CSV table of N, CA, C and O in Angstrom, one decimal:
chain,number,residue,atom,x,y,z
A,1,MET,N,92.5,71.5,92.5
A,1,MET,CA,92.1,73.3,93.1
A,1,MET,C,91.6,73.9,91.6
A,1,MET,O,92.1,73.9,90.7
A,2,THR,N,90.4,75.0,92.0
A,2,THR,CA,89.7,75.7,90.9
A,2,THR,C,90.4,76.8,90.7
A,2,THR,O,90.6,77.3,91.7
A,3,ASN,N,90.7,77.1,89.8
A,3,ASN,CA,91.5,78.6,89.4
A,3,ASN,C,90.3,79.6,89.5
A,3,ASN,O,89.4,79.4,88.7
A,4,THR,N,90.3,80.9,90.4
A,4,THR,CA,88.9,81.5,90.2
A,4,THR,C,89.7,83.2,89.7
A,4,THR,O,90.6,83.3,90.3
A,5,ALA,N,88.7,83.5,89.4
A,5,ALA,CA,88.9,85.1,88.5
A,5,ALA,C,88.0,85.9,89.0
A,5,ALA,O,87.2,85.6,88.9
A,6,LEU,N,88.5,87.1,89.0
A,6,LEU,CA,87.9,88.0,89.2
A,6,LEU,C,87.6,89.1,87.6
A,6,LEU,O,89.0,89.3,87.5
A,7,ILE,N,86.7,89.6,87.5
A,7,ILE,CA,86.5,90.1,86.5
A,7,ILE,C,86.2,92.0,86.7
A,7,ILE,O,85.1,92.3,87.5
A,8,VAL,N,87.4,92.8,86.6
A,8,VAL,CA,87.1,94.3,87.0
A,8,VAL,C,87.1,94.8,85.9
A,8,VAL,O,87.8,95.3,85.2
A,9,GLU,N,85.8,94.9,85.5
A,9,GLU,CA,85.3,96.1,84.1
A,9,GLU,C,83.9,96.7,84.1
A,9,GLU,O,83.3,95.7,85.1
A,10,ASP,N,84.0,98.1,84.0
A,10,ASP,CA,82.9,98.7,84.1
A,10,ASP,C,82.0,98.6,82.6
A,10,ASP,O,80.6,98.5,82.8
A,11,GLU,N,82.4,98.2,81.6
A,11,GLU,CA,81.3,97.8,80.1
A,11,GLU,C,80.6,96.2,80.7
A,11,GLU,O,81.4,95.6,80.4
A,12,ILE,N,79.5,96.7,81.2
A,12,ILE,CA,79.1,95.2,80.9
A,12,ILE,C,79.3,93.8,79.9
A,12,ILE,O,79.1,92.9,80.1
A,13,PHE,N,78.8,94.5,78.8
A,13,PHE,CA,79.0,93.3,77.6
A,13,PHE,C,80.6,92.9,77.3
A,13,PHE,O,80.5,91.8,77.0
A,14,VAL,N,81.0,93.8,77.6
A,14,VAL,CA,82.9,93.3,78.0
A,14,VAL,C,83.2,92.2,78.9
A,14,VAL,O,83.9,91.6,78.7
A,15,ALA,N,82.3,92.6,80.0
A,15,ALA,CA,82.5,91.9,81.4
A,15,ALA,C,81.8,90.6,81.1
A,15,ALA,O,82.4,89.6,81.6
A,16,LEU,N,80.9,90.5,80.4
A,16,LEU,CA,79.9,89.3,80.5
A,16,LEU,C,80.9,88.7,79.0
A,16,LEU,O,80.8,87.2,79.5
A,17,ASP,N,81.7,89.2,78.1
A,17,ASP,CA,82.1,88.0,77.0
A,17,ASP,C,83.2,87.8,78.1
A,17,ASP,O,83.5,86.7,77.7
A,18,LEU,N,84.1,88.2,78.9
A,18,LEU,CA,85.1,87.6,80.1
A,18,LEU,C,84.7,86.5,80.2
A,18,LEU,O,85.3,85.7,80.9
A,19,GLU,N,84.0,86.9,81.1
A,19,GLU,CA,82.8,85.6,82.0
A,19,GLU,C,83.1,84.8,81.5
A,19,GLU,O,83.1,83.2,81.6
A,20,ARG,N,81.8,84.4,80.2
A,20,ARG,CA,81.7,83.6,79.3
A,20,ARG,C,82.7,82.6,78.8
A,20,ARG,O,82.8,81.7,78.7
A,21,ILE,N,84.0,83.6,78.2
A,21,ILE,CA,85.5,82.8,78.1
A,21,ILE,C,85.6,82.2,78.7
A,21,ILE,O,86.1,80.4,79.0
A,22,LEU,N,86.1,82.6,80.3
A,22,LEU,CA,86.5,81.5,81.6
A,22,LEU,C,85.5,80.8,82.1
A,22,LEU,O,86.1,79.5,81.6
A,23,ILE,N,84.1,81.0,82.0
A,23,ILE,CA,83.5,79.7,82.4
A,23,ILE,C,83.3,78.3,81.3
A,23,ILE,O,83.5,77.4,81.8
A,24,ASP,N,83.4,78.9,80.5
A,24,ASP,CA,83.3,78.0,79.2
A,24,ASP,C,84.7,77.2,79.3
A,24,ASP,O,84.8,75.8,78.8
A,25,ALA,N,85.8,77.5,79.4
A,25,ALA,CA,86.8,76.9,79.7
A,25,ALA,C,87.4,76.2,80.8
A,25,ALA,O,88.3,75.5,80.9
A,26,GLY,N,86.2,76.6,81.9
A,26,GLY,CA,86.6,75.7,83.3
A,26,GLY,C,87.1,76.1,84.1
A,26,GLY,O,86.9,76.1,85.5
A,27,TYR,N,87.1,77.6,84.1
A,27,TYR,CA,87.5,78.6,85.2
A,27,TYR,C,86.3,78.6,86.2
A,27,TYR,O,85.1,79.2,85.6
A,28,ASP,N,86.5,79.2,87.4
A,28,ASP,CA,85.4,80.2,88.5
A,28,ASP,C,85.6,81.3,88.0
A,28,ASP,O,86.4,81.8,88.1
A,29,VAL,N,84.2,81.9,88.0
A,29,VAL,CA,84.3,83.4,88.0
A,29,VAL,C,83.7,84.0,89.4
A,29,VAL,O,82.6,83.6,89.6
A,30,ALA,N,84.2,84.7,90.8
A,30,ALA,CA,84.0,84.9,91.7
A,30,ALA,C,82.7,86.3,91.5
A,30,ALA,O,82.0,86.3,92.1
A,31,GLY,N,83.0,86.7,90.3
A,31,GLY,CA,82.4,87.9,90.2
A,31,GLY,C,82.8,89.1,88.8
A,31,GLY,O,83.8,88.9,88.8
A,32,ILE,N,81.8,89.9,88.9
A,32,ILE,CA,82.5,91.4,88.1
A,32,ILE,C,82.7,92.4,88.8
A,32,ILE,O,81.3,93.1,89.6
A,33,ALA,N,83.4,93.5,88.7
A,33,ALA,CA,83.4,94.7,89.7
A,33,ALA,C,83.4,95.8,88.5
A,33,ALA,O,84.4,95.8,87.5
A,34,ALA,N,82.6,96.9,88.6
A,34,ALA,CA,83.0,97.8,87.8
A,34,ALA,C,83.9,99.2,88.7
A,34,ALA,O,83.9,100.0,88.2
A,35,ASP,N,84.2,99.2,90.1
A,35,ASP,CA,85.0,100.2,90.3
A,35,ASP,C,85.5,99.4,91.4
A,35,ASP,O,85.7,98.2,92.0
A,36,ARG,N,86.5,100.1,92.2
A,36,ARG,CA,87.2,100.2,93.0
A,36,ARG,C,86.4,99.4,94.4
A,36,ARG,O,87.1,98.5,94.8
A,37,GLU,N,86.0,99.6,94.9
A,37,GLU,CA,85.1,99.5,96.3
A,37,GLU,C,84.8,97.4,95.9
A,37,GLU,O,85.2,96.9,96.6
A,38,SER,N,84.0,97.5,95.0
A,38,SER,CA,83.7,96.1,94.5
A,38,SER,C,84.7,95.1,94.0
A,38,SER,O,84.6,94.2,94.1
A,39,ALA,N,85.2,95.8,93.5
A,39,ALA,CA,86.8,95.1,93.4
A,39,ALA,C,87.2,94.7,94.6
A,39,ALA,O,87.8,93.6,94.4
A,40,ILE,N,87.9,95.5,95.1
A,40,ILE,CA,88.7,95.2,96.8
A,40,ILE,C,87.5,94.0,97.3
A,40,ILE,O,87.9,93.1,97.6
A,41,ALA,N,86.5,94.2,97.3
A,41,ALA,CA,85.7,93.0,98.4
A,41,ALA,C,85.2,92.1,97.8
A,41,ALA,O,85.4,91.3,98.5
A,42,ALA,N,85.4,91.9,96.6
A,42,ALA,CA,85.5,90.7,95.8
A,42,ALA,C,87.0,89.4,95.5
A,42,ALA,O,87.2,88.6,95.2
A,43,ALA,N,88.2,90.6,95.9
A,43,ALA,CA,89.5,90.1,95.4
A,43,ALA,C,90.1,88.9,96.4
A,43,ALA,O,90.4,88.0,96.1
A,44,PRO,N,89.2,88.5,97.9
A,44,PRO,CA,89.9,87.1,98.7
A,44,PRO,C,89.0,86.4,98.2
A,44,PRO,O,88.1,86.0,97.8
A,45,GLY,N,89.9,85.5,98.1
A,45,GLY,CA,89.8,83.9,97.3
A,45,GLY,C,90.0,83.8,96.0
A,45,GLY,O,89.9,82.7,95.3
A,46,CYS,N,90.3,84.6,95.1
A,46,CYS,CA,90.6,84.9,94.0
A,46,CYS,C,92.1,84.7,93.7
A,46,CYS,O,92.8,84.8,94.2
A,47,ASN,N,92.9,83.4,92.4
A,47,ASN,CA,93.6,83.6,92.1
A,47,ASN,C,94.4,84.5,91.1
A,47,ASN,O,95.4,84.8,91.5
A,48,PHE,N,93.4,84.7,90.2
A,48,PHE,CA,93.7,85.9,88.9
A,48,PHE,C,92.6,87.2,89.0
A,48,PHE,O,91.6,86.6,89.2
A,49,ALA,N,92.8,88.1,87.9
A,49,ALA,CA,91.8,89.3,88.0
A,49,ALA,C,92.1,89.9,86.3
A,49,ALA,O,93.5,90.0,86.2
A,50,PHE,N,91.3,89.9,85.7
A,50,PHE,CA,91.5,90.6,84.3
A,50,PHE,C,90.7,91.8,84.7
A,50,PHE,O,89.9,92.4,85.2
A,51,VAL,N,91.9,93.3,84.3
A,51,VAL,CA,91.6,94.4,85.1
A,51,VAL,C,91.9,95.3,83.7
A,51,VAL,O,92.7,95.8,83.1
A,52,ASP,N,90.1,96.2,84.0
A,52,ASP,CA,90.1,97.5,82.9
A,52,ASP,C,91.3,98.6,83.9
A,52,ASP,O,91.3,98.9,84.9
A,53,ILE,N,91.7,99.8,82.9
A,53,ILE,CA,92.6,100.6,83.7
A,53,ILE,C,91.1,101.3,84.4
A,53,ILE,O,91.1,102.0,85.1
A,54,ASN,N,90.3,102.0,83.4
A,54,ASN,CA,89.7,103.1,83.4
A,54,ASN,C,87.9,102.3,84.0
A,54,ASN,O,87.7,101.9,83.0
A,55,LEU,N,87.7,102.7,84.8
A,55,LEU,CA,86.3,101.9,85.7
A,55,LEU,C,85.1,103.1,86.1
A,55,LEU,O,85.4,104.4,85.8
A,56,ARG,N,84.1,102.8,86.4
A,56,ARG,CA,83.5,103.9,86.7
A,56,ARG,C,83.5,105.1,87.4
A,56,ARG,O,82.9,105.9,87.3
A,57,ASP,N,84.8,104.8,88.3
A,57,ASP,CA,85.4,105.7,89.4
A,57,ASP,C,86.6,106.3,89.1
A,57,ASP,O,87.2,106.9,89.7
A,58,GLY,N,86.9,105.9,87.8
A,58,GLY,CA,88.2,106.9,87.2
A,58,GLY,C,89.2,105.6,86.6
A,58,GLY,O,88.8,104.4,86.8
A,59,PRO,N,90.3,105.9,86.4
A,59,PRO,CA,91.4,105.5,86.1
A,59,PRO,C,92.2,105.0,87.3
A,59,PRO,O,93.3,104.7,87.2
A,60,THR,N,91.0,103.9,88.0
A,60,THR,CA,91.5,103.4,89.2
A,60,THR,C,92.1,102.2,88.9
A,60,THR,O,92.5,101.2,90.2
A,61,GLY,N,92.0,101.4,87.8
A,61,GLY,CA,92.8,100.2,87.5
A,61,GLY,C,94.1,99.8,88.1
A,61,GLY,O,94.5,98.2,88.9
A,62,PRO,N,94.9,100.3,87.9
A,62,PRO,CA,96.8,100.4,88.7
A,62,PRO,C,96.4,100.0,90.0
A,62,PRO,O,97.1,99.7,90.6
A,63,GLU,N,95.5,101.2,90.7
A,63,GLU,CA,95.5,101.0,92.2
A,63,GLU,C,94.8,99.9,93.1
A,63,GLU,O,95.1,99.4,93.7
A,64,ILE,N,93.4,99.3,91.9
A,64,ILE,CA,93.1,98.2,92.8
A,64,ILE,C,93.9,97.2,92.5
A,64,ILE,O,94.2,96.2,92.9
A,65,ALA,N,95.0,96.9,90.8
A,65,ALA,CA,95.9,95.7,90.8
A,65,ALA,C,96.8,96.0,91.9
A,65,ALA,O,96.8,94.6,92.2
A,66,LYS,N,97.3,96.9,92.7
A,66,LYS,CA,98.3,96.6,93.3
A,66,LYS,C,97.7,96.0,94.6
A,66,LYS,O,98.3,95.4,95.4
A,67,ARG,N,96.8,97.0,94.8
A,67,ARG,CA,96.2,96.8,96.4
A,67,ARG,C,95.6,95.1,96.3
A,67,ARG,O,95.8,94.3,97.4
A,68,MET,N,95.2,94.5,95.3
A,68,MET,CA,94.7,92.9,94.9
A,68,MET,C,96.0,92.5,95.3
A,68,MET,O,96.2,91.3,95.7
A,69,ALA,N,97.0,92.7,94.5
A,69,ALA,CA,98.5,92.1,94.9
A,69,ALA,C,98.9,92.0,96.0
A,69,ALA,O,99.4,90.3,96.3
A,70,ASP,N,99.1,93.2,96.5
A,70,ASP,CA,99.3,93.1,97.8
A,70,ASP,C,98.7,92.6,98.7
A,70,ASP,O,99.4,92.1,99.8
A,71,ASP,N,97.8,92.9,98.7
A,71,ASP,CA,96.7,91.9,99.9
A,71,ASP,C,96.8,90.7,100.3
A,71,ASP,O,96.0,89.9,101.0
A,72,TYR,N,96.0,90.0,98.7
A,72,TYR,CA,95.5,89.1,98.3
A,72,TYR,C,96.2,87.9,97.5
A,72,TYR,O,95.6,87.0,97.0
A,73,GLY,N,97.3,88.6,97.4
A,73,GLY,CA,98.2,87.6,96.5
A,73,GLY,C,97.3,87.1,94.7
A,73,GLY,O,97.7,86.1,94.2
A,74,VAL,N,96.6,88.2,94.4
A,74,VAL,CA,96.1,87.6,92.9
A,74,VAL,C,96.8,88.6,92.3
A,74,VAL,O,97.5,89.8,92.1
A,75,LYS,N,97.1,87.6,91.1
A,75,LYS,CA,97.5,87.9,90.0
A,75,LYS,C,97.2,88.8,89.0
A,75,LYS,O,95.9,88.3,88.6
A,76,VAL,N,97.1,89.5,88.2
A,76,VAL,CA,96.8,90.5,87.5
A,76,VAL,C,97.2,90.6,86.2
A,76,VAL,O,98.4,90.3,85.7
A,77,VAL,N,96.3,90.8,85.0
A,77,VAL,CA,96.4,91.1,83.8
A,77,VAL,C,95.4,92.1,83.4
A,77,VAL,O,94.4,92.0,83.5
A,78,PHE,N,95.8,93.1,82.7
A,78,PHE,CA,95.1,94.1,82.5
A,78,PHE,C,94.4,94.1,81.0
A,78,PHE,O,94.3,93.8,80.2
A,79,VAL,N,93.5,94.3,80.8
A,79,VAL,CA,92.6,94.3,79.8
A,79,VAL,C,92.0,95.4,79.3
A,79,VAL,O,91.2,96.3,79.9
A,80,THR,N,92.7,96.4,78.4
A,80,THR,CA,92.8,97.7,78.5
A,80,THR,C,93.2,98.1,76.6
A,80,THR,O,93.9,97.8,76.2
A,81,ALA,N,92.2,99.1,76.4
A,81,ALA,CA,92.6,100.0,75.3
A,81,ALA,C,93.7,101.0,76.0
A,81,ALA,O,94.1,101.6,74.4
A,82,ASN,N,94.1,101.3,76.6
A,82,ASN,CA,94.9,102.3,77.4
A,82,ASN,C,96.3,101.7,78.0
A,82,ASN,O,96.4,102.0,79.1
A,83,PRO,N,97.2,100.9,77.4
A,83,PRO,CA,98.2,100.6,78.0
A,83,PRO,C,99.0,101.1,78.6
A,83,PRO,O,100.0,101.1,79.7
A,84,SER,N,99.3,102.3,78.2
A,84,SER,CA,100.4,103.5,78.4
A,84,SER,C,100.1,104.1,79.9
A,84,SER,O,100.9,104.7,80.6
A,85,GLN,N,98.6,103.8,80.4
A,85,GLN,CA,98.4,104.3,82.1
A,85,GLN,C,98.4,103.4,82.8
A,85,GLN,O,97.9,103.3,83.7
A,86,ILE,N,99.0,101.7,82.1
A,86,ILE,CA,99.2,101.3,83.3
A,86,ILE,C,100.2,101.9,84.5
A,86,ILE,O,100.0,101.3,85.6
A,87,GLY,N,101.5,102.0,84.2
A,87,GLY,CA,102.2,102.8,84.9
A,87,GLY,C,103.0,101.5,85.3
A,87,GLY,O,103.4,100.6,84.5
A,88,ASN,N,103.5,102.1,86.7
A,88,ASN,CA,104.9,100.8,86.9
A,88,ASN,C,104.3,100.3,88.3
A,88,ASN,O,104.6,99.8,89.6
A,89,VAL,N,102.9,99.4,87.9
A,89,VAL,CA,102.2,98.3,88.8
A,89,VAL,C,102.7,96.9,88.2
A,89,VAL,O,102.9,96.4,87.5
A,90,GLU,N,102.9,96.0,89.4
A,90,GLU,CA,103.7,94.6,89.1
A,90,GLU,C,102.3,94.0,88.7
A,90,GLU,O,101.3,93.7,89.3
A,91,CYS,N,102.3,93.7,87.7
A,91,CYS,CA,101.1,92.6,86.6
A,91,CYS,C,101.8,91.6,85.8
A,91,CYS,O,103.2,91.8,85.4
A,92,LEU,N,101.5,90.7,85.7
A,92,LEU,CA,101.3,89.8,84.5
A,92,LEU,C,102.1,90.0,82.9
A,92,LEU,O,102.6,89.8,82.2
A,93,GLY,N,100.9,91.4,82.6
A,93,GLY,CA,100.9,92.0,81.3
A,93,GLY,C,100.0,92.3,81.4
A,93,GLY,O,98.6,92.8,82.0
A,94,TYR,N,99.1,92.5,79.9
A,94,TYR,CA,98.1,93.0,79.4
A,94,TYR,C,97.5,92.5,78.0
A,94,TYR,O,98.5,91.9,77.2
A,95,ILE,N,96.7,92.8,78.1
A,95,ILE,CA,96.0,92.4,76.5
A,95,ILE,C,95.3,93.4,75.7
A,95,ILE,O,94.2,94.5,76.9
A,96,ARG,N,95.7,94.2,74.6
A,96,ARG,CA,95.0,95.2,74.1
A,96,ARG,C,93.4,94.9,74.0
A,96,ARG,O,93.0,93.5,73.5
A,97,LYS,N,92.4,95.6,74.0
A,97,LYS,CA,90.9,95.8,73.4
A,97,LYS,C,90.9,96.1,71.9
A,97,LYS,O,91.7,96.8,71.9
A,98,PRO,N,90.0,95.5,71.5
A,98,PRO,CA,89.2,94.4,71.4
A,98,PRO,C,90.1,93.3,71.7
A,98,PRO,O,91.2,93.1,70.8
A,99,PHE,N,89.5,92.2,72.3
A,99,PHE,CA,90.4,90.8,72.5
A,99,PHE,C,90.2,90.1,72.0
A,99,PHE,O,88.3,90.0,71.9
A,100,SER,N,90.8,88.7,72.0
A,100,SER,CA,90.4,87.3,71.1
A,100,SER,C,90.1,86.5,72.3
A,100,SER,O,90.5,86.7,73.5
A,101,ASP,N,89.2,85.5,72.2
A,101,ASP,CA,89.2,84.1,73.4
A,101,ASP,C,90.4,83.6,73.6
A,101,ASP,O,90.5,83.3,74.9
A,102,ALA,N,91.4,83.5,72.7
A,102,ALA,CA,92.5,82.8,72.3
A,102,ALA,C,93.7,83.8,73.4
A,102,ALA,O,94.1,83.1,74.4
A,103,ALA,N,93.5,85.1,73.3
A,103,ALA,CA,94.5,86.0,74.3
A,103,ALA,C,93.8,85.4,75.7
A,103,ALA,O,94.7,85.6,76.3
A,104,ILE,N,92.4,85.5,76.0
A,104,ILE,CA,92.2,85.5,77.0
A,104,ILE,C,92.6,84.0,77.7
A,104,ILE,O,93.1,84.4,78.9
A,105,LEU,N,92.5,83.1,77.5
A,105,LEU,CA,92.6,81.8,77.7
A,105,LEU,C,94.1,81.6,77.9
A,105,LEU,O,94.7,81.0,78.5
A,106,ALA,N,94.9,82.1,76.7
A,106,ALA,CA,96.2,82.4,77.0
A,106,ALA,C,96.9,83.4,78.2
A,106,ALA,O,97.9,82.7,79.6
A,107,ALA,N,96.1,84.2,78.8
A,107,ALA,CA,96.7,85.2,80.1
A,107,ALA,C,95.7,84.7,81.1
A,107,ALA,O,96.6,84.4,82.0
A,108,ALA,N,94.7,83.6,81.4
A,108,ALA,CA,94.1,82.8,82.3
A,108,ALA,C,95.1,81.9,82.6
A,108,ALA,O,95.6,81.4,83.6
A,109,ALA,N,95.9,81.3,81.6
A,109,ALA,CA,96.7,80.1,81.9
A,109,ALA,C,97.8,80.4,82.3
A,109,ALA,O,98.6,79.7,83.4
A,110,LEU,N,98.7,81.5,81.8
A,110,LEU,CA,100.0,82.1,82.0
A,110,LEU,C,99.2,82.8,84.0
A,110,LEU,O,100.3,81.9,84.9
A,111,ALA,N,98.6,83.2,84.0
A,111,ALA,CA,98.2,83.5,85.4
A,111,ALA,C,98.3,82.2,86.8
A,111,ALA,O,98.3,82.4,87.9
A,112,CYS,N,97.5,81.3,85.9
A,112,CYS,CA,97.4,79.8,86.8
A,112,CYS,C,98.8,79.1,86.5
A,112,CYS,O,98.3,78.0,87.4
A,113,GLU,N,99.8,78.9,86.3
A,113,GLU,CA,100.6,78.6,85.7
A,113,GLU,C,100.1,77.0,85.2
A,113,GLU,O,100.9,76.0,85.5
A,114,ASP,N,99.1,77.1,84.2
A,114,ASP,CA,99.0,75.8,84.0
A,114,ASP,C,99.0,75.7,82.2
A,114,ASP,O,98.2,75.8,81.4
A,115,HIS,N,100.3,75.6,82.4
A,115,HIS,CA,101.0,75.3,81.1
A,115,HIS,C,100.7,76.4,80.0
A,115,HIS,O,99.4,76.6,79.1
A,116,PRO,N,101.6,77.3,80.6
A,116,PRO,CA,101.3,78.6,79.7
A,116,PRO,C,101.6,78.6,78.4
A,116,PRO,O,102.6,77.9,77.6
A,117,VAL,N,100.3,79.2,77.4
A,117,VAL,CA,100.8,79.0,76.1
A,117,VAL,C,101.0,80.9,75.9
A,117,VAL,O,100.6,81.6,76.2
A,118,VAL,N,102.1,80.6,74.6
A,118,VAL,CA,102.0,82.1,74.3
A,118,VAL,C,101.4,82.2,73.3
A,118,VAL,O,100.8,81.3,72.4
A,119,HIS,N,100.9,83.5,73.3
A,119,HIS,CA,100.3,84.0,72.5
A,119,HIS,C,100.5,85.7,72.0
A,119,HIS,O,100.5,86.4,73.1
A,120,ASP,N,100.5,85.8,71.0
A,120,ASP,CA,101.0,87.6,70.3
A,120,ASP,C,100.5,88.3,70.9
A,120,ASP,O,100.8,89.5,70.9
A,121,ASP,N,99.0,88.3,71.2
A,121,ASP,CA,98.3,89.3,72.0
A,121,ASP,C,98.6,89.6,73.8
A,121,ASP,O,97.6,90.7,74.4
A,122,VAL,N,99.3,89.0,74.0
A,122,VAL,CA,99.1,88.8,75.4
A,122,VAL,C,100.7,89.0,76.0
A,122,VAL,O,101.6,88.8,75.6
A,123,ILE,N,100.8,90.5,76.1
A,123,ILE,CA,102.5,91.6,76.0
A,123,ILE,C,102.7,91.1,77.6
A,123,ILE,O,101.4,91.4,79.0
A,124,ARG,N,103.5,90.6,78.3
A,124,ARG,CA,104.2,90.3,79.2
A,124,ARG,C,104.8,91.4,79.8
A,124,ARG,O,105.6,91.8,78.8
A,125,LEU,N,104.6,91.6,81.4
A,125,LEU,CA,105.8,92.7,81.5
A,125,LEU,C,106.6,92.4,82.7
A,125,LEU,O,106.9,92.9,83.5
A,126,VAL,N,106.5,91.0,83.2
A,126,VAL,CA,107.1,90.7,84.1
A,126,VAL,C,108.0,89.1,83.8
A,126,VAL,O,107.7,88.8,82.8
């Protein structure tokens, strides 16, 4: 079974960097979404998502994460410079921007339960 990711990020260079890291590691990427509407539309069929807090339509990341998890069972890892804005949303954890390839890969492995790798930059919340 292929593990499919969704990237919810409005900064295109950050999103493309995430996409490159994941594809190079063998993950499928369903797409890049920059706002609530496109993220929810792309969520079906995804196993996990990397979600920023502040997007094109405002600080909608936590709401998007909750909806994707509740409606589609998507596991969420926030990638943000503002972890204090996560609030009380069920998620696997977060990675601070700027991030390393190793932190993204450790979080992807955690989300897919593929021999999770402990990494200091992946802050677990569950």
